[in-house]
GROMACS .gro file of C-alpha atoms in nm:
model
  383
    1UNK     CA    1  -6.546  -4.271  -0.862
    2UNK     CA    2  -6.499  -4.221  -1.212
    3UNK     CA    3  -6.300  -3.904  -1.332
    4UNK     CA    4  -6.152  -3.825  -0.953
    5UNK     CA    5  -5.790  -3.801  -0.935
    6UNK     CA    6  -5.601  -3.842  -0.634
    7UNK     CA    7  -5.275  -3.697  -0.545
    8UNK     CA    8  -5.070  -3.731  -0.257
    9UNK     CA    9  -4.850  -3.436  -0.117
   10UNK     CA   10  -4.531  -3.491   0.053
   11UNK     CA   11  -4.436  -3.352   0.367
   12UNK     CA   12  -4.179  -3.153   0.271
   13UNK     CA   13  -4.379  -3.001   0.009
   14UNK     CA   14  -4.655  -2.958   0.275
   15UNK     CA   15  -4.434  -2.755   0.491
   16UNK     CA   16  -4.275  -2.528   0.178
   17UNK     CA   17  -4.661  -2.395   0.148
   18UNK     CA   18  -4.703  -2.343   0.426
   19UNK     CA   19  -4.410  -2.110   0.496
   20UNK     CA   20  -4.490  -1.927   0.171
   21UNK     CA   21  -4.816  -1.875   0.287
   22UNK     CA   22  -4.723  -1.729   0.612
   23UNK     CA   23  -4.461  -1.521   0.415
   24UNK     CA   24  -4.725  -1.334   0.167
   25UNK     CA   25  -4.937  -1.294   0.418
   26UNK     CA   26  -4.693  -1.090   0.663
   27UNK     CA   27  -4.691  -0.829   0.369
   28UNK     CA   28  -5.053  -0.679   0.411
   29UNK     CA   29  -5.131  -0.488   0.735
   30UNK     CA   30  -5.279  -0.678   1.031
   31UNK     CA   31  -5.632  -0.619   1.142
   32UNK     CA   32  -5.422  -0.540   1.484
   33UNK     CA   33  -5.285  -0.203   1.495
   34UNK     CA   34  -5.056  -0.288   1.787
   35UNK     CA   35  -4.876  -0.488   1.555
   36UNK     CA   36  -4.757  -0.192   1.325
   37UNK     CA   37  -4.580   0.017   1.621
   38UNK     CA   38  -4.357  -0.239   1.790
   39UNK     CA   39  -4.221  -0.200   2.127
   40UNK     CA   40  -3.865  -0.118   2.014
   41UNK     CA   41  -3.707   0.144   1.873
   42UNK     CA   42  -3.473   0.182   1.637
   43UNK     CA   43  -3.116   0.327   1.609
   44UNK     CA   44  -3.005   0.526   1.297
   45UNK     CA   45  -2.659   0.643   1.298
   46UNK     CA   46  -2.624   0.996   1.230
   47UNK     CA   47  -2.408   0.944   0.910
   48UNK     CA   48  -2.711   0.752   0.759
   49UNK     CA   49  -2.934   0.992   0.881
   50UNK     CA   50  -2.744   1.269   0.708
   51UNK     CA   51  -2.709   1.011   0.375
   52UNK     CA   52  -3.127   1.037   0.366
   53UNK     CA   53  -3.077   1.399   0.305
   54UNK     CA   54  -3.184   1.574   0.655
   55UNK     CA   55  -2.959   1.822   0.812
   56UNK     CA   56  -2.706   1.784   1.070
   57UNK     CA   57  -2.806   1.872   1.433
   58UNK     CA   58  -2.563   2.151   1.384
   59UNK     CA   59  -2.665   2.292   1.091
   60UNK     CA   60  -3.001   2.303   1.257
   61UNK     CA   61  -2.856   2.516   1.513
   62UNK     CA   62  -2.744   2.756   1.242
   63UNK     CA   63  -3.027   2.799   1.089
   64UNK     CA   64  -3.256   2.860   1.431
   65UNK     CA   65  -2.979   3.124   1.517
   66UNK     CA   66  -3.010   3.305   1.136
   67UNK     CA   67  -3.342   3.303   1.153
   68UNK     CA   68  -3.366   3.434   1.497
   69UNK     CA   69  -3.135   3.702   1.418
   70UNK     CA   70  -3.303   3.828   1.116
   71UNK     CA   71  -3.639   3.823   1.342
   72UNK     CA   72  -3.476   4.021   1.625
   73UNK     CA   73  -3.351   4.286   1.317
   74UNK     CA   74  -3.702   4.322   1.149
   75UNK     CA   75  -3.823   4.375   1.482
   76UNK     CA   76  -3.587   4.625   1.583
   77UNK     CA   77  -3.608   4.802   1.258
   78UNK     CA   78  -3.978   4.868   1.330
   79UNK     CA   79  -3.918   4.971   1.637
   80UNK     CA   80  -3.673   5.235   1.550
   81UNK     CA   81  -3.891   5.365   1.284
   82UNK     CA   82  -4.130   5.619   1.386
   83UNK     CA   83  -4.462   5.646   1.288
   84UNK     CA   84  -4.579   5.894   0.984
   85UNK     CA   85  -4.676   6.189   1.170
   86UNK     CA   86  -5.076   6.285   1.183
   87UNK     CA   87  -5.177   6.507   0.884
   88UNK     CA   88  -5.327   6.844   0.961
   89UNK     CA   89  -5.637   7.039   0.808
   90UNK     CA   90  -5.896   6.877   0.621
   91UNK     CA   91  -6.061   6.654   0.471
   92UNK     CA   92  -5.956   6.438   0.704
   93UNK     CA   93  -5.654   6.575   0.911
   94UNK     CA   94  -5.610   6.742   1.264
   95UNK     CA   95  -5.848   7.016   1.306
   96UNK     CA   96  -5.691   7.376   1.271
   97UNK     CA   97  -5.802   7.619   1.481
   98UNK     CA   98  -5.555   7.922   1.487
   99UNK     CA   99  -5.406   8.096   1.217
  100UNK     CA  100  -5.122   8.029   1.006
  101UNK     CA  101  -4.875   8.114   0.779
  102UNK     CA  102  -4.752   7.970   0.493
  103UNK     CA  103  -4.353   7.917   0.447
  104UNK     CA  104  -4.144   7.979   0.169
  105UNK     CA  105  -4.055   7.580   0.143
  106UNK     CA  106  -4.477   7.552   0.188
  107UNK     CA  107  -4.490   7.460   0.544
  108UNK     CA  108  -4.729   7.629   0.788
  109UNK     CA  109  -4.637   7.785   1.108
  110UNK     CA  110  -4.931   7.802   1.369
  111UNK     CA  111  -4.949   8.135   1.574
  112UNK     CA  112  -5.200   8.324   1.860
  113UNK     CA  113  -5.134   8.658   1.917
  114UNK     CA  114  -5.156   8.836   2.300
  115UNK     CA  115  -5.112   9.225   2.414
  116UNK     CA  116  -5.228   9.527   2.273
  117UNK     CA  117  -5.326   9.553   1.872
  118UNK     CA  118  -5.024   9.551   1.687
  119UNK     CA  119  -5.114   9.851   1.492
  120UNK     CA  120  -5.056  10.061   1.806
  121UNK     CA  121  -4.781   9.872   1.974
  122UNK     CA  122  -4.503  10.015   2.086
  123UNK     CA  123  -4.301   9.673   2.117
  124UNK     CA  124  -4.338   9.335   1.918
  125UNK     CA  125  -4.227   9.054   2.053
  126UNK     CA  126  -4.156   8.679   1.893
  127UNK     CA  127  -4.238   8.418   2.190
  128UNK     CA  128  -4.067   8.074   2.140
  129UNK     CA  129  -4.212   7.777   2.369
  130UNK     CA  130  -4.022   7.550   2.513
  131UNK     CA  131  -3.927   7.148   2.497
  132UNK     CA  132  -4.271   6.934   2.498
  133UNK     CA  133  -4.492   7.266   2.504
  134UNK     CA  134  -4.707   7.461   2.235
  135UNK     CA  135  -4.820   7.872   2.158
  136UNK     CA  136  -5.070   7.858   2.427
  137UNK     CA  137  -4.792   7.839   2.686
  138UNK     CA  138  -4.662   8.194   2.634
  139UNK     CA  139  -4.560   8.262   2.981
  140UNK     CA  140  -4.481   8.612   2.983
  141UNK     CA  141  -4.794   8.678   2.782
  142UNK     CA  142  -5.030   8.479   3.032
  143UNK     CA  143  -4.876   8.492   3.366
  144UNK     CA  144  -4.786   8.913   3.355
  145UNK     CA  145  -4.970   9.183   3.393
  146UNK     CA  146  -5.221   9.292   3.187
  147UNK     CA  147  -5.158   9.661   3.323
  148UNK     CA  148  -4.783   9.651   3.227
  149UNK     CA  149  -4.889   9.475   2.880
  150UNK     CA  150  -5.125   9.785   2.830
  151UNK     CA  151  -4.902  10.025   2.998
  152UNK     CA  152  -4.624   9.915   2.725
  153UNK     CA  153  -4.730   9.852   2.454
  154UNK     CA  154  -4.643   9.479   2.373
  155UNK     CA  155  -4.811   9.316   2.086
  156UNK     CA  156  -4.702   8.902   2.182
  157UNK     CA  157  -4.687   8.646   1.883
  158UNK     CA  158  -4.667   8.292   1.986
  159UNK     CA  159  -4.643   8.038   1.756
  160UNK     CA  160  -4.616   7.668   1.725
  161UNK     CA  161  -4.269   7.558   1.651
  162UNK     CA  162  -4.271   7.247   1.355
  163UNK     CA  163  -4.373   6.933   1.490
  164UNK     CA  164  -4.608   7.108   1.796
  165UNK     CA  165  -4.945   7.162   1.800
  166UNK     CA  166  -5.066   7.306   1.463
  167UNK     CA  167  -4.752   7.358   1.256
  168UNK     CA  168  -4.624   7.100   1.019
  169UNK     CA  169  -4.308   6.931   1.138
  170UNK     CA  170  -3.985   6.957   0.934
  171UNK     CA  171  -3.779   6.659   0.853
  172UNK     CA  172  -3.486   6.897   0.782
  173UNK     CA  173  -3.513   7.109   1.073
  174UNK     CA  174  -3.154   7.266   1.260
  175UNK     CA  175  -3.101   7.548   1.433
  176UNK     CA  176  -3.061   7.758   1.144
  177UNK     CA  177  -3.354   7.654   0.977
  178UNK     CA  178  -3.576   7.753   1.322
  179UNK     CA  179  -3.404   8.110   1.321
  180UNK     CA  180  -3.524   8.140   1.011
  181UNK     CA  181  -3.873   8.075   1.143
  182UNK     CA  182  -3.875   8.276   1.335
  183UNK     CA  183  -3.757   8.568   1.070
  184UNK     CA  184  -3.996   8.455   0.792
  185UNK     CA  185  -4.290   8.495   1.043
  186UNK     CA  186  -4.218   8.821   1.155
  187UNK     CA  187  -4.173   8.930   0.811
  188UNK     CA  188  -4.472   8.790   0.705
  189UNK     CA  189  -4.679   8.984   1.040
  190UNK     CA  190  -4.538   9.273   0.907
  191UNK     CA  191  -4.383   9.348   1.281
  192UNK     CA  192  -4.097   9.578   1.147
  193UNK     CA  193  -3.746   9.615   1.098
  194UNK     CA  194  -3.763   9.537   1.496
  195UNK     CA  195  -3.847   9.287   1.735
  196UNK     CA  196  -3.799   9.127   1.992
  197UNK     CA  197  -3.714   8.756   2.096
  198UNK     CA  198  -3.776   8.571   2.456
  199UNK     CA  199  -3.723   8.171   2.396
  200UNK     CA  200  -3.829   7.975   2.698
  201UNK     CA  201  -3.700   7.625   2.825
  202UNK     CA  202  -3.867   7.805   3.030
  203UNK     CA  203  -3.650   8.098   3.003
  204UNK     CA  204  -3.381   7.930   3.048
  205UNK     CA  205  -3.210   7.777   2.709
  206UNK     CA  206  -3.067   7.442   2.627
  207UNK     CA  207  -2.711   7.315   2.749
  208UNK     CA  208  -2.586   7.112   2.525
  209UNK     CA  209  -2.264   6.885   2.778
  210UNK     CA  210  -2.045   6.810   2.417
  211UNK     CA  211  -1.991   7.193   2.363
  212UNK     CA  212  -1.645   7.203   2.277
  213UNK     CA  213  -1.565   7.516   2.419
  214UNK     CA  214  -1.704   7.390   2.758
  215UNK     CA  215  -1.441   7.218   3.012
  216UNK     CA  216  -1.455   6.855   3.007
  217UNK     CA  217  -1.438   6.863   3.388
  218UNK     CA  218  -1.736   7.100   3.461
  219UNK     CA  219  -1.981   6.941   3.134
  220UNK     CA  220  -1.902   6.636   3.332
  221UNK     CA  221  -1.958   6.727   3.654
  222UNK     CA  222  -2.286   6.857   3.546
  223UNK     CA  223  -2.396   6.578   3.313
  224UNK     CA  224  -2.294   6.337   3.660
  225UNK     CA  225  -2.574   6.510   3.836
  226UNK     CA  226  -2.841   6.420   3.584
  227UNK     CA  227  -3.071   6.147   3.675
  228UNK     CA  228  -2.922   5.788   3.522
  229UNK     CA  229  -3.202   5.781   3.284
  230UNK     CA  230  -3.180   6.094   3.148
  231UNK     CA  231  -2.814   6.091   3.098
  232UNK     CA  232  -2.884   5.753   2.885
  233UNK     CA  233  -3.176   5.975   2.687
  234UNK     CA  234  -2.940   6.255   2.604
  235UNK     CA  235  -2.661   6.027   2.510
  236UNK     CA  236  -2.844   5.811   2.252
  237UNK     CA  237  -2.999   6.156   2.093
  238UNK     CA  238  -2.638   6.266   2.075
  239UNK     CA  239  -2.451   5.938   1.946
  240UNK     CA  240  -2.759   5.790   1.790
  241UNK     CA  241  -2.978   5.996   1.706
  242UNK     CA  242  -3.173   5.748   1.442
  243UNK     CA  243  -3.263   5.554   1.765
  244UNK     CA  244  -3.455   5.861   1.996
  245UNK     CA  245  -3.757   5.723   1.943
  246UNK     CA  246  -3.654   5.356   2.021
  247UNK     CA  247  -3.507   5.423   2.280
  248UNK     CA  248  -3.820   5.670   2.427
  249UNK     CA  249  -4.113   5.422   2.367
  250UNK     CA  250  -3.939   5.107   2.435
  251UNK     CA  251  -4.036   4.938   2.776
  252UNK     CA  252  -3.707   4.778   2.923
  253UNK     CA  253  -3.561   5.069   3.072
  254UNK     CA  254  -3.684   5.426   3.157
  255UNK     CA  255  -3.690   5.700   2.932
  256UNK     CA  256  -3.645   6.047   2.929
  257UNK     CA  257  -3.770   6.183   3.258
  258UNK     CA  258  -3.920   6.549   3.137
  259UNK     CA  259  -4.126   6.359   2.883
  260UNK     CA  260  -4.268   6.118   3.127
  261UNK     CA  261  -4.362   6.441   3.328
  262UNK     CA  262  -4.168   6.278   3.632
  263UNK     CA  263  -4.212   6.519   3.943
  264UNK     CA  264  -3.857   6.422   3.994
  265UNK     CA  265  -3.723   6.689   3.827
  266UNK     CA  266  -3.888   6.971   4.005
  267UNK     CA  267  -3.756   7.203   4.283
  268UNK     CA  268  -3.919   7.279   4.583
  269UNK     CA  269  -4.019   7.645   4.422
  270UNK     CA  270  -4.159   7.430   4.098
  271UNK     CA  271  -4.370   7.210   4.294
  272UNK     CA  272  -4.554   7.534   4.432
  273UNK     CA  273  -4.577   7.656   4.143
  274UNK     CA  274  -4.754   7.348   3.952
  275UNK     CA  275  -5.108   7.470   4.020
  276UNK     CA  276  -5.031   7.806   3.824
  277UNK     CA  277  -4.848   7.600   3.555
  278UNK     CA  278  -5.111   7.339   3.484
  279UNK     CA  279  -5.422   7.625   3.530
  280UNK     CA  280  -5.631   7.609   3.200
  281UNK     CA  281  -5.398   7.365   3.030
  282UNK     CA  282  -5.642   7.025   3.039
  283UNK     CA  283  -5.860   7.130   2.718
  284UNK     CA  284  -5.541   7.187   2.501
  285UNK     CA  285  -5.314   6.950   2.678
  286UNK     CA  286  -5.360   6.691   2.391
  287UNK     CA  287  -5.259   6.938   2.167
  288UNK     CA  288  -4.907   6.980   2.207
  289UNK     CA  289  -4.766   6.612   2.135
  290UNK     CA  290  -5.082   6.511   1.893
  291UNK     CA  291  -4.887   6.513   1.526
  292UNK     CA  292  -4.681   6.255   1.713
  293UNK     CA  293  -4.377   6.236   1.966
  294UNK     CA  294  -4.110   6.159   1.732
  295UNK     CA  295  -4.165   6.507   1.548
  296UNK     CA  296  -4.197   6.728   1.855
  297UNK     CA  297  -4.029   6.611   2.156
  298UNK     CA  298  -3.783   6.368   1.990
  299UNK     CA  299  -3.688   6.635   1.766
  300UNK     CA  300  -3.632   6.863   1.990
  301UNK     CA  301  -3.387   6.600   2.182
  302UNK     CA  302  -3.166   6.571   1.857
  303UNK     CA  303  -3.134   6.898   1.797
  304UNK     CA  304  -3.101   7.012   2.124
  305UNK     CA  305  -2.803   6.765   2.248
  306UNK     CA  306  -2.685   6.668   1.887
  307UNK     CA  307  -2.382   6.798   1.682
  308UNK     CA  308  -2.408   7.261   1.667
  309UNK     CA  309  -2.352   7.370   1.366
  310UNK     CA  310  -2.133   7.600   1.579
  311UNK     CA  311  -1.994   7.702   1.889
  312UNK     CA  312  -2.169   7.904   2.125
  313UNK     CA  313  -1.898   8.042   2.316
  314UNK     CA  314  -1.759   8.171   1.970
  315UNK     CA  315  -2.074   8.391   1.931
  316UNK     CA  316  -1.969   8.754   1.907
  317UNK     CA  317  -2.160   9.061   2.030
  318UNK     CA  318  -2.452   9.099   1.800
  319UNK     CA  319  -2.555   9.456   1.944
  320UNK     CA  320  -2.170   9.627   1.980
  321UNK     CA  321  -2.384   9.969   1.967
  322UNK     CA  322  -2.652   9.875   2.231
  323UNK     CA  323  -2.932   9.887   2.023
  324UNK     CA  324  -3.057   9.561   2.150
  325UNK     CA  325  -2.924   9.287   2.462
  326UNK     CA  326  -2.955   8.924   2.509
  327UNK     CA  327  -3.050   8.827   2.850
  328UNK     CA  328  -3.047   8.538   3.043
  329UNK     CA  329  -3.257   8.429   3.313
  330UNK     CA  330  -3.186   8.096   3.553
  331UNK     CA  331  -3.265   7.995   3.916
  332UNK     CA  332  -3.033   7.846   4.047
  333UNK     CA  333  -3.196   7.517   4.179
  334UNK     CA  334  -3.313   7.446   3.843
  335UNK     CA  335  -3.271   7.025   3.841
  336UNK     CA  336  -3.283   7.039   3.461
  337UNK     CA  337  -3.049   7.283   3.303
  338UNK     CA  338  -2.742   7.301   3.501
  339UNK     CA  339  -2.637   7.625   3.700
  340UNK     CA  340  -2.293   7.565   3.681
  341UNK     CA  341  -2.270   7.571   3.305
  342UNK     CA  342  -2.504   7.872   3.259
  343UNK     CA  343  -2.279   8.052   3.482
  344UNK     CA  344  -1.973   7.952   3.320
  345UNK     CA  345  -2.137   8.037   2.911
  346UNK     CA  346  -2.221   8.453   3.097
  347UNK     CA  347  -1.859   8.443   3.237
  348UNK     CA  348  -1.691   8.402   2.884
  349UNK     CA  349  -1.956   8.614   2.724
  350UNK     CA  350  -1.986   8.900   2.885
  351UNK     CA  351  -2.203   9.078   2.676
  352UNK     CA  352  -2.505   8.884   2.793
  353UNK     CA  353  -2.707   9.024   3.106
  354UNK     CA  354  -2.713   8.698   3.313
  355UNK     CA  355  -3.002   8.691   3.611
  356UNK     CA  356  -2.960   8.395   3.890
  357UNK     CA  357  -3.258   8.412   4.114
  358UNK     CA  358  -3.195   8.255   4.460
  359UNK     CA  359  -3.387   7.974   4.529
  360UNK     CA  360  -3.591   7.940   4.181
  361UNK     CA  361  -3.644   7.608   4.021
  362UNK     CA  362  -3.739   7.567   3.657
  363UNK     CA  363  -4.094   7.724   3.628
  364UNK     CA  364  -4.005   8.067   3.787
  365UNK     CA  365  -4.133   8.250   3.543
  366UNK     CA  366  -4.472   8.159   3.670
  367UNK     CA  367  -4.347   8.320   4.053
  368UNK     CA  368  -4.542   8.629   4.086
  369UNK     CA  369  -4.405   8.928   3.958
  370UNK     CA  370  -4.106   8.726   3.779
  371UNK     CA  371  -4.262   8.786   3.404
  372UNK     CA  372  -4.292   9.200   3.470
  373UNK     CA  373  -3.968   9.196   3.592
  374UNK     CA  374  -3.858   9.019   3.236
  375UNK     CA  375  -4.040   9.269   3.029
  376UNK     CA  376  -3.935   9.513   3.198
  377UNK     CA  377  -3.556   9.391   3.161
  378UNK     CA  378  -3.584   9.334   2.805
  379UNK     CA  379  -3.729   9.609   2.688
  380UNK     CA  380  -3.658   9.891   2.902
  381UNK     CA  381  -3.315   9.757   3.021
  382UNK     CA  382  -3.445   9.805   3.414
  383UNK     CA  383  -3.660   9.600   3.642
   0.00000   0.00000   0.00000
């Protein structure tokens, strides 16, 4: 046919197309995915793997660690800090539903008043509640007799120390700073050149086991005695003190047990006397801890079993005329404030009156007859 052209191929060049056929085809993906996974791994050394710019295995392990220690911090930082404590008043604070005074640093202290009229009182008395407790809990004012109250003439204020119930707490709060409190608010009542004091823990103050005039041996003894958990409590509000509320709201090992209301800590005579401790308390109940824990009973635990700004045993007569006493009242199977040391503080000061009632636990105050028999003490100097 005219115009055709034949050519003939060679083998070999047959068989070069062929393979470069086969060759550019290899390079586009196969229709088969099976193909693009085969079923062999591969081996790269770890000093190539490290040459393409990924970390060692160990660095890895460095970094997990870092990062897990800098969690763990944050975490525990958060947990240290406590919460802002709930505002009072309005517009949109805790209600207030007492009255109050107004401190010269512009807190407010929250206060009730009990007894006869103050106008025609014949004695005034400051009440001071107690750890985890709040104005309404004036013992001597609610559990004695309203015929000795009238017979006497006591005028009771109770008041709401900062942090409880409806006084603002104070971030700078000592001892100091609550004895002056206490003075500002009488000043303020207008209750005269005299008063008197009763502080309750119940009655029965504070011991504080790193005291220095206190033996080693017998703070020892006593602080042995405590319950496990509550010597841990009282040791982290006396070392560290920035970790109280940690160490009170965390769950991996018990906290303090007054605070978790643990009947543990109550004598046969206070486990009698729990129905006239708890009677009329469930409608105010909420009240005492409700600006937050940290400012009331955490507080209280720093102060309490912290660093004194002095020593009690170095405390000197404040009434060398006898125009006043300072009394103290214990039983002597109280399982929260140790006998022994209240005995020894009355033994090196023996101006103080010190009462041991046989048999009483902490809440005696609440026995029948026990908060005449106070009044009676303190402000006639008889029972």
């Amino acid at each position: 046919m005219a115009g055709e052209v034949k050519r003939k191929i060679s083998a070999s060049s047959a068989r070069s197309h062929t393979r470069k056929s086969k060759s550019e085809s290899s390079s586009s993906f196969p229709s088969d995915s099976s193909a693009i996974l085969p079923n062999r791994s591969v081996c790269v050394p770890m000093n190539e793997y490290c040459q393409l710019g990924f970390p060692s295995i160990k660095i890895l392990k460095h970094i997990t660690s870092v990062v897990f220690i800098i969690g763990f911090l944050a975490w525990a930082y958060q947990s240290a800090c406590p919460p802002q404590p709930k505002k009072l008043g309005s517009p949109d604070g805790l209600p207030i539903t007492t009255p109050r005074i107004k401190l010269r640093d512009g807190r407010h202290l929250s206060y009730k008043e009990y007894g006869v009229p103050k106008a025609v009182a014949k004695y005034k008395i400051i009440y001071v509640h107690g750890f985890d407790s709040i104005k309404y809990y004036a013992v001597i004012a609610t559990s004695a007799s309203p015929a000795l109250i009238e017979e006497l003439g006591i005028h009771i204020v109770s008041f709401d120390r900062p942090g409880y119930g409806e006084s603002d707490p104070n971030p700078n709060q000592t001892l100091k700073s609550s004895a002056l409190d206490i003075e500002e608010l009488g000043d303020q009542l207008e209750l005269g050149s005299k008063f008197y004091v009763s502080r309750s823990s119940l009655i029965a103050p504070v011991v504080n086991y790193w005291w220095p005039s206190l033996p080693l041996k017998l703070s020892q003894e006593a602080y042995s005695k405590q319950f496990i958990q509550d010597q841990w409590s009282v040791r982290v509000a006396h070392h560290l003190p920035s970790l109280t509320y940690w160490w009170n709201t965390q769950k991996l090992f018990p906290s303090y047990k007054a605070i978790a209301h643990s009947p543990d800590i109550l004598s046969h005579q206070d486990m009698e006397l729990i129905p006239k401790f708890t009677a009329g308390r469930g409608p105010i109940e909420g009240q005492v801890r409700q600006q937050g824990e940290y400012e009331s009973i955490h507080r209280d635990l720093n102060i309490g079993f912290g660093t004194w700004e002095f020593d009690p045993m170095d405390i000197e007569n404040p009434f060398p005329n006898n125009e006043g006493s300072v009394d103290i009242w214990m039983g002597d199977d109280d399982k929260i404030v140790p006998v022994t040391l209240q005995r020894y503080i009355a033994q090196q000061l023996p101006w103080i009156r010190y009462h041991e009632l046989k048999g009483a636990g902490h809440m005696f105050p609440y026995a029948d007859g026990i908060s005449d028999a106070i009044l009676k003490e303190l402000l006639l100097g008889k029972i």
